[in-house]
Coordinates of C-alpha atoms and ligand atoms in Angstrom, one line a residue:
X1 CA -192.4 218.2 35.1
X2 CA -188.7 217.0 33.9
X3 CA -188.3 212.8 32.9
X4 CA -185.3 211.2 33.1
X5 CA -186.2 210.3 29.4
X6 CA -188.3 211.7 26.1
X7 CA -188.9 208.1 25.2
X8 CA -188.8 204.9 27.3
X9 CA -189.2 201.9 24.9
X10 CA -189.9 198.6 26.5
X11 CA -189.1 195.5 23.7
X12 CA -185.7 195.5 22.0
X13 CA -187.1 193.6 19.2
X14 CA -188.2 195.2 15.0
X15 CA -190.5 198.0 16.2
X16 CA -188.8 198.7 19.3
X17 CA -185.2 199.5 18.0
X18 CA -186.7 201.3 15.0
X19 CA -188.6 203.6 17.0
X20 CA -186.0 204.3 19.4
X21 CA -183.5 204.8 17.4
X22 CA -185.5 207.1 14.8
X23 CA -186.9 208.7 18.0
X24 CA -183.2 209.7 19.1
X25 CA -181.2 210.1 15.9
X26 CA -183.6 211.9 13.6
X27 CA -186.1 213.7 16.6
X28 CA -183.4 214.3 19.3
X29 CA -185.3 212.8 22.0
X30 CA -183.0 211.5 24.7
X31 CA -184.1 207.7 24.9
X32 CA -183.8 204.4 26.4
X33 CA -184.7 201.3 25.7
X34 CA -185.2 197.5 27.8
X35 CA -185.1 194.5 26.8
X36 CA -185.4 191.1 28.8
X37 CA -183.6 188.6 26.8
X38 CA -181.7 190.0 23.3
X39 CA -181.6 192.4 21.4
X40 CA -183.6 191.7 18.4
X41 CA -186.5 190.4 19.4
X42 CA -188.2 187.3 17.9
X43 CA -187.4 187.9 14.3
X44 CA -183.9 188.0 14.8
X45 CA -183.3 185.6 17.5
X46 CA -185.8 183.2 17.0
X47 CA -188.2 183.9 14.3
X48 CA -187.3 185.1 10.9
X49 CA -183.6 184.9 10.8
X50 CA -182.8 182.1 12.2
X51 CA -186.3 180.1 9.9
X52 CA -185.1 181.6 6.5
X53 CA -181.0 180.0 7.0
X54 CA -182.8 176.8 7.8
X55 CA -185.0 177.5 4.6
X56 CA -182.1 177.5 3.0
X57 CA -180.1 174.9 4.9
X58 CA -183.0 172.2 3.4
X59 CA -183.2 173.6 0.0
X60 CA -179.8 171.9 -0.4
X61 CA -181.0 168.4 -0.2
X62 CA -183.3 168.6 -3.2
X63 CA -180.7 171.2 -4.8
X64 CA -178.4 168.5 -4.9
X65 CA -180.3 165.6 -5.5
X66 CA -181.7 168.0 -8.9
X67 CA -178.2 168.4 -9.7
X68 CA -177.4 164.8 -10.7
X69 CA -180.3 165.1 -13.5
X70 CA -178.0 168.2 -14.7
X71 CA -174.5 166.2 -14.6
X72 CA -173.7 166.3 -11.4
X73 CA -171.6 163.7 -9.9
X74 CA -173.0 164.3 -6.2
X75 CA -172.8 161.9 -3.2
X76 CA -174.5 163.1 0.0
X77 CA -173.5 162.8 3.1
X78 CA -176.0 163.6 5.1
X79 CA -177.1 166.6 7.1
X80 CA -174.8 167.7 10.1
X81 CA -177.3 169.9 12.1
X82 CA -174.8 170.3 15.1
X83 CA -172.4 171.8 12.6
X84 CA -175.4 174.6 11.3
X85 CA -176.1 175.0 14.8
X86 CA -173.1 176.0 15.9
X87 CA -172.5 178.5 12.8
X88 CA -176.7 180.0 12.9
X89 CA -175.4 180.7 16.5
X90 CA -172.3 183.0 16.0
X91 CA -174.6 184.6 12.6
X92 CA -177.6 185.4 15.7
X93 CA -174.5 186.6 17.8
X94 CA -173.4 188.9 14.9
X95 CA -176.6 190.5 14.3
X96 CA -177.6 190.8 18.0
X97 CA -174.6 192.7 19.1
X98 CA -175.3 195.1 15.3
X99 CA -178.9 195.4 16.8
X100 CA -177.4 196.9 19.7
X101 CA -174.5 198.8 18.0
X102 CA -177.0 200.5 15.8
X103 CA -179.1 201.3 18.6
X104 CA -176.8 202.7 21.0
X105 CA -174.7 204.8 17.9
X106 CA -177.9 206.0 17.5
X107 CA -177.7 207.5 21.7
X108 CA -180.0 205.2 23.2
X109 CA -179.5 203.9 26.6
X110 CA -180.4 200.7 26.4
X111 CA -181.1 198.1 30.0
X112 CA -180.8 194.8 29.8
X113 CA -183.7 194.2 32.1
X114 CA -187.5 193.3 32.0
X115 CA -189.8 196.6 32.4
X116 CA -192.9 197.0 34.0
X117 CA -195.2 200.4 33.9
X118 CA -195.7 202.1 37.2
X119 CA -197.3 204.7 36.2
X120 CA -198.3 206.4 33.0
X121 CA -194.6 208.1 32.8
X122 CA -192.5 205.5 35.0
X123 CA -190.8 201.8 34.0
X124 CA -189.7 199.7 37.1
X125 CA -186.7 197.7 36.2
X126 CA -185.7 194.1 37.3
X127 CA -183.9 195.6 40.1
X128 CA -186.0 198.0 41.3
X129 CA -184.7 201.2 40.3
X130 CA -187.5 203.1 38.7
X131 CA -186.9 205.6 35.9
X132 CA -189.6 208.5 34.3
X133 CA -190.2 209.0 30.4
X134 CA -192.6 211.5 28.7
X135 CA -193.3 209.2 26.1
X136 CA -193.3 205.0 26.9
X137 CA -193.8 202.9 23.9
X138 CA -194.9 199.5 24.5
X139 CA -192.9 196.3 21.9
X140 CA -193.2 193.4 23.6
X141 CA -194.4 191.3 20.5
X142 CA -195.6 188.3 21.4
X143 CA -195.2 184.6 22.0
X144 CA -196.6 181.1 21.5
X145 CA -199.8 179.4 22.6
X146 CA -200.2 175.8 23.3
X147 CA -203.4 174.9 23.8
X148 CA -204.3 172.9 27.1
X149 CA -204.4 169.2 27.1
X150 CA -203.0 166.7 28.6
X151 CA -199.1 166.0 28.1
X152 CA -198.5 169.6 27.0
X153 CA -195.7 170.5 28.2
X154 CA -194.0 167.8 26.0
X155 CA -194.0 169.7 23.0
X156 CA -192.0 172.2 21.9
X157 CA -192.6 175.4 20.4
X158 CA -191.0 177.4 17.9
X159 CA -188.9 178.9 20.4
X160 CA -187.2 175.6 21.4
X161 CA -186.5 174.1 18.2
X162 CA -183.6 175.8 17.2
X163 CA -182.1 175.1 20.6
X164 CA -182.3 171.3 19.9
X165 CA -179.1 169.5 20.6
X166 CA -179.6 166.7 17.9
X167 CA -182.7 167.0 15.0
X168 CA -185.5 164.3 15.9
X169 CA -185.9 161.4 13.2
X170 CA -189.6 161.4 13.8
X171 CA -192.0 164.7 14.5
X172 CA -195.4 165.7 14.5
X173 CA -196.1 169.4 14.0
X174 CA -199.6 170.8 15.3
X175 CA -201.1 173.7 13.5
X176 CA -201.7 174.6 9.8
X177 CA -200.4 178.1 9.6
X178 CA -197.2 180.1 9.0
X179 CA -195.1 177.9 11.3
X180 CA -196.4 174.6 10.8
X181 CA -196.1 175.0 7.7
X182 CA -192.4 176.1 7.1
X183 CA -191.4 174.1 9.7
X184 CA -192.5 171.2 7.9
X185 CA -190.8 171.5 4.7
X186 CA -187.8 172.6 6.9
X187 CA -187.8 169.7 8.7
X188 CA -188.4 167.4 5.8
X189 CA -185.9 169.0 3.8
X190 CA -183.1 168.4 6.6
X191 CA -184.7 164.5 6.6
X192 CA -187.0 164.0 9.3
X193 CA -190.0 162.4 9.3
X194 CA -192.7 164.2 9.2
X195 CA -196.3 164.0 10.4
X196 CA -198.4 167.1 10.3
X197 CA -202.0 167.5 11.9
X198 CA -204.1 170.1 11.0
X199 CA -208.0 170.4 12.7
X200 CA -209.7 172.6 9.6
X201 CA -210.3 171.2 5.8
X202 CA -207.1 172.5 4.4
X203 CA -204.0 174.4 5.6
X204 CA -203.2 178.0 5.7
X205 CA -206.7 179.1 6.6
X206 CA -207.4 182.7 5.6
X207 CA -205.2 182.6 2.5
X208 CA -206.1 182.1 -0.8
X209 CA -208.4 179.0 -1.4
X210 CA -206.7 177.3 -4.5
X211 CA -203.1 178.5 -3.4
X212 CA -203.7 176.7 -0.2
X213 CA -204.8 173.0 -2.4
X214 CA -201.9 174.0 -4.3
X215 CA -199.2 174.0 -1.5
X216 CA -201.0 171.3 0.8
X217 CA -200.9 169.2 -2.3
X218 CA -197.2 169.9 -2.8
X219 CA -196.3 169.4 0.8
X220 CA -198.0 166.0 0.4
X221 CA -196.0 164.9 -2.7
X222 CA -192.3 166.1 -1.2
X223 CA -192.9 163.6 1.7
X224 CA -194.7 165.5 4.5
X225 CA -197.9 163.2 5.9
X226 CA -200.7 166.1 6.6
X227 CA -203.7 164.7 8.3
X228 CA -206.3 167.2 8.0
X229 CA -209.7 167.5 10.0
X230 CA -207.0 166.2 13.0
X231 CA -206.0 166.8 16.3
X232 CA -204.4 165.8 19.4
X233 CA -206.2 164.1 22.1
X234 CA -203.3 163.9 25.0
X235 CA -199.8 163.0 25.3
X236 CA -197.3 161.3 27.4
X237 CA -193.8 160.3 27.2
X238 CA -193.0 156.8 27.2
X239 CA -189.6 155.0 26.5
X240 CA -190.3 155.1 22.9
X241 CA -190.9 158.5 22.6
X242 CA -193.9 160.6 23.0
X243 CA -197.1 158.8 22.7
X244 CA -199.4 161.0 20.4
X245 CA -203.3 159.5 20.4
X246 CA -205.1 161.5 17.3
X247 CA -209.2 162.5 17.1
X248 CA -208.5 160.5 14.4
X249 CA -208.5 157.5 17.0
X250 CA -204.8 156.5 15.6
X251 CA -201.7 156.6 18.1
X252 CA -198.2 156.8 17.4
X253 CA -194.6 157.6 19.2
X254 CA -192.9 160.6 18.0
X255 CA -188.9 161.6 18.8
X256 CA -190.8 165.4 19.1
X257 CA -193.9 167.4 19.1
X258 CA -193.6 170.9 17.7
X259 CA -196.3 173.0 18.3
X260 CA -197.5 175.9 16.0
X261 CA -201.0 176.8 17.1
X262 CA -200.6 180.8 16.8
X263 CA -198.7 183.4 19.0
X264 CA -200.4 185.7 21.5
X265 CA -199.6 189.7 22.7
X266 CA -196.9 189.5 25.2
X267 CA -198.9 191.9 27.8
X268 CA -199.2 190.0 30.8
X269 CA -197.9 191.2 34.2
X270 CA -196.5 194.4 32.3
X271 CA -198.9 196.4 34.8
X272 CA -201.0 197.9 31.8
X273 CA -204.8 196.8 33.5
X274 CA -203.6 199.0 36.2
X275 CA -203.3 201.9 34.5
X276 CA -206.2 201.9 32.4
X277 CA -204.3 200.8 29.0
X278 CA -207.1 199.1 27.5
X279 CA -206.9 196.0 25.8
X280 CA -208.8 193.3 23.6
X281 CA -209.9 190.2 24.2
X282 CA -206.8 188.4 23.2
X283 CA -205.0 190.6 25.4
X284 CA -203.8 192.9 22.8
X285 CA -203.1 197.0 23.3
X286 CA -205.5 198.7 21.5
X287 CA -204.3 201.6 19.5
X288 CA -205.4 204.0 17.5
X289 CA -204.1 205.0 13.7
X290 CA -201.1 206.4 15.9
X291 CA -200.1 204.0 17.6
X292 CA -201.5 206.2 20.8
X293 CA -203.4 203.8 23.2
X294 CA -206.3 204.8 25.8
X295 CA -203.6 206.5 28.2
X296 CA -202.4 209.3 25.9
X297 CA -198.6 209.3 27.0
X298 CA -198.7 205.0 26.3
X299 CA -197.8 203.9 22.8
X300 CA -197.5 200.3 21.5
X301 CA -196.3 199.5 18.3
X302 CA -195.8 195.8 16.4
X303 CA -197.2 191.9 17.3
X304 CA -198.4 193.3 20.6
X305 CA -201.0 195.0 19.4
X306 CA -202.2 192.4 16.9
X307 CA -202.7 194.2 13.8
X308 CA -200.7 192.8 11.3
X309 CA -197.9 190.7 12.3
X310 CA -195.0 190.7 10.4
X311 CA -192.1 192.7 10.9
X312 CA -191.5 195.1 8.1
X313 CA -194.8 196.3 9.4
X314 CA -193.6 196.5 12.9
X315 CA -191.1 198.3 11.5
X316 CA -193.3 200.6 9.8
X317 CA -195.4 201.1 13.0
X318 CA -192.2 202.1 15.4
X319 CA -191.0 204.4 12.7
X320 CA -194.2 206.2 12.0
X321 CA -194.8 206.4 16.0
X322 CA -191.2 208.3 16.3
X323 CA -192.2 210.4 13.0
X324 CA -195.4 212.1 14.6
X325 CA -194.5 212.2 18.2
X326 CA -190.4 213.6 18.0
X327 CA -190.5 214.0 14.3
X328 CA -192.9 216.9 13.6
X329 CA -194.2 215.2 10.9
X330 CA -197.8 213.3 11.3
X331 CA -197.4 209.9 9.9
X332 CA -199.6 206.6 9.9
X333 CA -198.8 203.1 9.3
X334 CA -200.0 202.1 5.6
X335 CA -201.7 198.9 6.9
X336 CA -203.1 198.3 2.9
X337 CA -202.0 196.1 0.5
X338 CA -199.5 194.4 2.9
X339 CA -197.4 191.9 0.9
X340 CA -196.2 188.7 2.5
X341 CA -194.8 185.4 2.1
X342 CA -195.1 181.8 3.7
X343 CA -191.8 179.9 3.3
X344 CA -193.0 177.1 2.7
X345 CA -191.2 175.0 0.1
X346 CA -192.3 176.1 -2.7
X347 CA -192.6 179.1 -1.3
X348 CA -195.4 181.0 -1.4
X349 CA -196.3 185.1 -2.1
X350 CA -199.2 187.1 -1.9
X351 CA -200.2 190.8 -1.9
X352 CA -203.5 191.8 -2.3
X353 CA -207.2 190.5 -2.4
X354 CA -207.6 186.2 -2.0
X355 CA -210.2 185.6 -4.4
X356 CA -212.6 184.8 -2.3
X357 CA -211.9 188.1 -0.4
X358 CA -212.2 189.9 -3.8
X359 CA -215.5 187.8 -4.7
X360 CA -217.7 189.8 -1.8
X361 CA -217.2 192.9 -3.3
X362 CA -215.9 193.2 -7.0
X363 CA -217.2 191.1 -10.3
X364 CA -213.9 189.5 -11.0
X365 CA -211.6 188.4 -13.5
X366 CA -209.1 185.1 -12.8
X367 CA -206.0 184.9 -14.4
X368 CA -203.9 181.8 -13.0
X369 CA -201.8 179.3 -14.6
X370 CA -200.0 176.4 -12.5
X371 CA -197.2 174.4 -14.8
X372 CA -194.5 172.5 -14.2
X373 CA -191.0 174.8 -14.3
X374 CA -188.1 174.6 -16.6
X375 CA -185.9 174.1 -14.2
X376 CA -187.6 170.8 -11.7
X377 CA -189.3 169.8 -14.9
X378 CA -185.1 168.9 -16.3
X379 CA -184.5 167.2 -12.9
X380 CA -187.7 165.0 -13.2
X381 CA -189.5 166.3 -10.9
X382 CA -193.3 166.7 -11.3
X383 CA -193.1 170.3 -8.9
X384 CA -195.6 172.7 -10.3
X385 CA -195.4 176.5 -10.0
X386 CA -198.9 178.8 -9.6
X387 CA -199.7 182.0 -10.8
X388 CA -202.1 183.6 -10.4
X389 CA -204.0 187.4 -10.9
X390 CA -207.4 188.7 -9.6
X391 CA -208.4 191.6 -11.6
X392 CA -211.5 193.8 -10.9
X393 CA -214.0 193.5 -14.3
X394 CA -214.8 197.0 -14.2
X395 CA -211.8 199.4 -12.9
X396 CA -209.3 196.7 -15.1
X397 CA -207.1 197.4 -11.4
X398 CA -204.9 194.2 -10.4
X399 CA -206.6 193.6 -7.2
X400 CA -204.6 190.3 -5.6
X401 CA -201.3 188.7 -7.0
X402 CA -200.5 185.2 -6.0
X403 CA -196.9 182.9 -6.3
X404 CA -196.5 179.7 -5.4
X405 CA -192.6 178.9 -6.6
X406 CA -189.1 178.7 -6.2
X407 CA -188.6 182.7 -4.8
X408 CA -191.8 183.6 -5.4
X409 CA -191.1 186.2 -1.9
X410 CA -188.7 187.8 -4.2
X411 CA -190.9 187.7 -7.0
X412 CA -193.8 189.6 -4.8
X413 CA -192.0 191.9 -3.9
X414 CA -191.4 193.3 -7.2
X415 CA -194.8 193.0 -8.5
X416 CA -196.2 194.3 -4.6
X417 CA -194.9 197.9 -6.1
X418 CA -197.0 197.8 -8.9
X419 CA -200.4 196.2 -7.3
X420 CA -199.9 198.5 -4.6
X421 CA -199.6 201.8 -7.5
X422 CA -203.1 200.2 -8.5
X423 CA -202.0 198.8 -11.8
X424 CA -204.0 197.6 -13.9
X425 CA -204.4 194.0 -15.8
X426 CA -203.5 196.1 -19.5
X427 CA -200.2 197.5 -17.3
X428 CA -199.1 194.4 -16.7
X429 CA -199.9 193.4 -20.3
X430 CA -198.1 196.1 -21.7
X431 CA -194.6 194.8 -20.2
X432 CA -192.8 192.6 -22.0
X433 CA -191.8 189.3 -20.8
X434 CA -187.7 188.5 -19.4
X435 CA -187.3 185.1 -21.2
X436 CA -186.9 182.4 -20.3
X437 CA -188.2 183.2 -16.6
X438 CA -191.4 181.2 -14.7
X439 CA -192.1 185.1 -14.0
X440 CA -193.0 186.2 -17.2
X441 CA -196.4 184.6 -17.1
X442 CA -197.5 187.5 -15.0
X443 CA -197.5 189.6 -18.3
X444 CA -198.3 186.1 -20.4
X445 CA -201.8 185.2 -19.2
X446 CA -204.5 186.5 -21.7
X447 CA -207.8 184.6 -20.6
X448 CA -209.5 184.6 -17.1
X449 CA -209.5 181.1 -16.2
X450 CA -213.3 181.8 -14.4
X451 CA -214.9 185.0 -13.9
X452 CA -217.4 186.1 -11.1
Ligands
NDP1 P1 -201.1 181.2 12.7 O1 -202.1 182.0 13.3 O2 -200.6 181.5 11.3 O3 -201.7 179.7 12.7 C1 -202.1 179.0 13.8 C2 -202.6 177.6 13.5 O4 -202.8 176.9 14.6 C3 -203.8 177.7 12.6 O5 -203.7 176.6 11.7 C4 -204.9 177.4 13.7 O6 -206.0 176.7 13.2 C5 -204.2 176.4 14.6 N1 -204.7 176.5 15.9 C6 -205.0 177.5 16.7 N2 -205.5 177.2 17.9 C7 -205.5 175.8 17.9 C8 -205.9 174.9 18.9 N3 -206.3 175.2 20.1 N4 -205.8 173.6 18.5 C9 -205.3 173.2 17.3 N5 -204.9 174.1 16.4 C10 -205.0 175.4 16.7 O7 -200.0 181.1 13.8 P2 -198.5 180.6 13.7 O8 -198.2 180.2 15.0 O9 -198.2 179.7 12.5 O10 -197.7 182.0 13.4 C11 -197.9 183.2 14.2 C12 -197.8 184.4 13.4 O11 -196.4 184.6 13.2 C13 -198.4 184.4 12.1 O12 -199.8 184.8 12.1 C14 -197.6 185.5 11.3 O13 -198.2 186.7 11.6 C15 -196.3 185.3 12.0 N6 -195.3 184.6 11.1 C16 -195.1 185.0 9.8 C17 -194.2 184.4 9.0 C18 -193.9 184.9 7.6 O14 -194.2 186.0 7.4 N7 -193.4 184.1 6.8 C19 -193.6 183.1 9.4 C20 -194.0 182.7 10.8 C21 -194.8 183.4 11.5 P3 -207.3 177.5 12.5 O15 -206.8 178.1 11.2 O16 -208.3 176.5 12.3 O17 -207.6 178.6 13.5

């Protein structure tokens, strides 16, 4: 049977471009590829990318306001969003159009269309023309939920908000987890007001326990107003704004409602049911350690299949998939020891074991100091910086590493290579300290703090 392709790639986004193009430079497979809206998929065009320049486009507000302490003669004037706008959008441009380049240097065909399966070897296009691959892999990632209630559709998502024309004055962000949580020190940072609700005990659920006090707790002193065990009850706009009314039984008007309550796997309408691609309950491909799901010529790689959901390890996934199946080479996806960050601000890194996590099955040595920095420490502020190791009593192995500071993702990364070698608490000992640095208490701390 002859295909009009080797490899038909539906999703132009981290996983998808990887694979295809490692598919079609380095396996020789002829390819194609479709993509619905850009190229470069949410991290790019509305995720990542465009979150870490308004990281930094906040930073500068504090920045500045630290630099008087250190001599500065500094007057601001205020934050001209419309301006940062304007440039983030030619900087997405840039780096959709490289998305492409790279892709189609690489010899794939790429259709700027939405793709639907057919059949286990056929994609229908927008237009109707159908076209036949050996291989299809599936990287549609995956978008946000809003829960239903009434007055939904008033609030935005992290989708809309850097289309806004003009930043809000007022906002309340829903959610307590990656997004919510950036978004609010973003937002704060660049001066708005805001309100955050959260229905659980404390934010970022699922993450270390005393990192997540320590970060609530700073999000509280730089401004942002977290109510926690809250919700939202309904909605409405009025001339004021949008009437929030809490579980809390308190109501207020809001310029904007952002919510961040989790994304789901974009596989709806993409005919998979059909076909017999099976999927899990939150509509998610399942795959196997290849990628490969229950139709054998179907792969899926990235947020889709809700394994991990980050990019690097979308990236991982795509290039592993064109490894073993135009590569000649069998390779899986190291889903281990995934490092990661939250940009909040401070920010916050982790690789590894949360303690807790690392409780259930190990007897447990903490190592974690939290101090006030050099550097914000000069300017007055009363910021503190957390550090923290969980070491495993017995094998001496570094089993969890925890930052909360200024750069701490750049600071994981670093020591991510050596947790994920399996070093040990003596390795780390052994390397002497870079002074002054808020680092070098990684290789500083000689007592657990508790053990368990
Ligand atoms: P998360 O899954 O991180 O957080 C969702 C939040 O919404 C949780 O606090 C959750 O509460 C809450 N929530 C869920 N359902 C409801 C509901 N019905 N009503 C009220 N609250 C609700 O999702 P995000 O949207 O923040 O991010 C999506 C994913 O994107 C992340 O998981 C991550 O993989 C990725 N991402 C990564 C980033 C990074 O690497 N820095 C940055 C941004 C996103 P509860 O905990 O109680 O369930």
């Amino acid at each position: 049977m002859t295909f009009d392709y080797d490899l038909f790639v539906i999703g132009g986004g981290s996983g998808g471009v990887r694979a295809a193009r490692i598919a079609a430079s380095e396996g020789g497979a002829k390819v194609a590829l479709a993509e619905e809206f850009r190229m470069g998929g949410t991290c790019v065009i509305r995720g990542c990318v465009p979150k870490k320049l308004m990281v930094f486009a906040s930073g500068f507000s504090q920045m500045m306001e630290d630099g008087k302490s250190y001599g500065w003669d500094i007057r601001q004037n205020g934050f001209d969003w419309p301006k940062f706008k304007t440039h983030l959008e030619t900087e997405l441009d840039r780096l959709e159009a490289a998305y492409r380049r790279n892709a189609q240097n690489a010899g794939v065909t790429i259709y700027d269309s939405r793709a639907v399966l057919k059949d286990a070897h056929t994609v229908v296009l927008a237009d109707g023309q159908t076209v036949s691959a050996k291989h299809i892999l599936i990287a549609t990632g995956g978008y946000p939920f809003v829960p239903d209630l009434p007055g939904r559709d008033l609030a935005m998502t992290s989708n809309e908000i850097f289309l806004q024309e003009e930043l809000p004055k007022s906002i309340l962000i829903v959610g307590g987890g990656y997004i919510a949580c950036e978004f609010a020190c973003i937002l704060n940072g660049l001066g708005v007001e805001v309100t955050q609700f959260y229905r659980g005990a404390q934010i970022l659920n699922g993450f270390d326990e005393e990192v997540r006090g320590h970060i609530g707790e700073s999000m509280i002193d730089s401004g942002v107003s977290l109510s926690l065990g809250c919700d939202v009850m309904e909605m409405e706009q009025q001339d004021q704004g949008i009437w929030v009314k809490a579980t809390s039984g308190k109501d207020r008007h809001y310029d904007a409602v952002l919510y961040a309550t989790g994304r789901m796997p974009n596989t709806t309408g993409l005919g998979l049911e059909d076909l017999g691609v099976k999927l899990g309950r939150r509509g998610e491909i399942l795959v196997d350690e290849w990628s490969q799901t229950s139709v054998p010529s179907i792969y899926a790689v990235g947020d889709v299949t809700d394994r991990i959901n980050l990019t690097p390890v979308a990236i991982r996934e795509g290039h592993a998939f064109a490894d073993t199946v135009f590569g000649g080479k069998k390779v899986k996806a190291d889903h281990t020891c995934v490092p990661g960050a939250v940009f909040t601000q401070p920010e916050y890194g982790y690789v590894g074991m949360t303690e807790e996590e690392a409780r259930k099955d190990h007897s447990i040595e903490v190592y974690a100091t939290a101090f006030k920095p050099m550097k914000t420490a000069f300017a007055g502020r009363s910021d503190r910086v957390l550090f923290k190791l969980i070491v495993d009593a017995e094998t001496r192995k570094v089993l969890g590493c925890h930052i909360v500071a200024e750069g701490a993702a750049e600071l994981i990364q670093l020591a991510a290579i050596a947790v994920k070698m399996g070093a040990t608490k003596e390795n780390f000992d052994r390397t002497v300290a870079v002074h002054p640095t808020i680092a070098e208490e990684l290789v500083t701390m000689r007592t657990p703090v508790r053990t368990a």
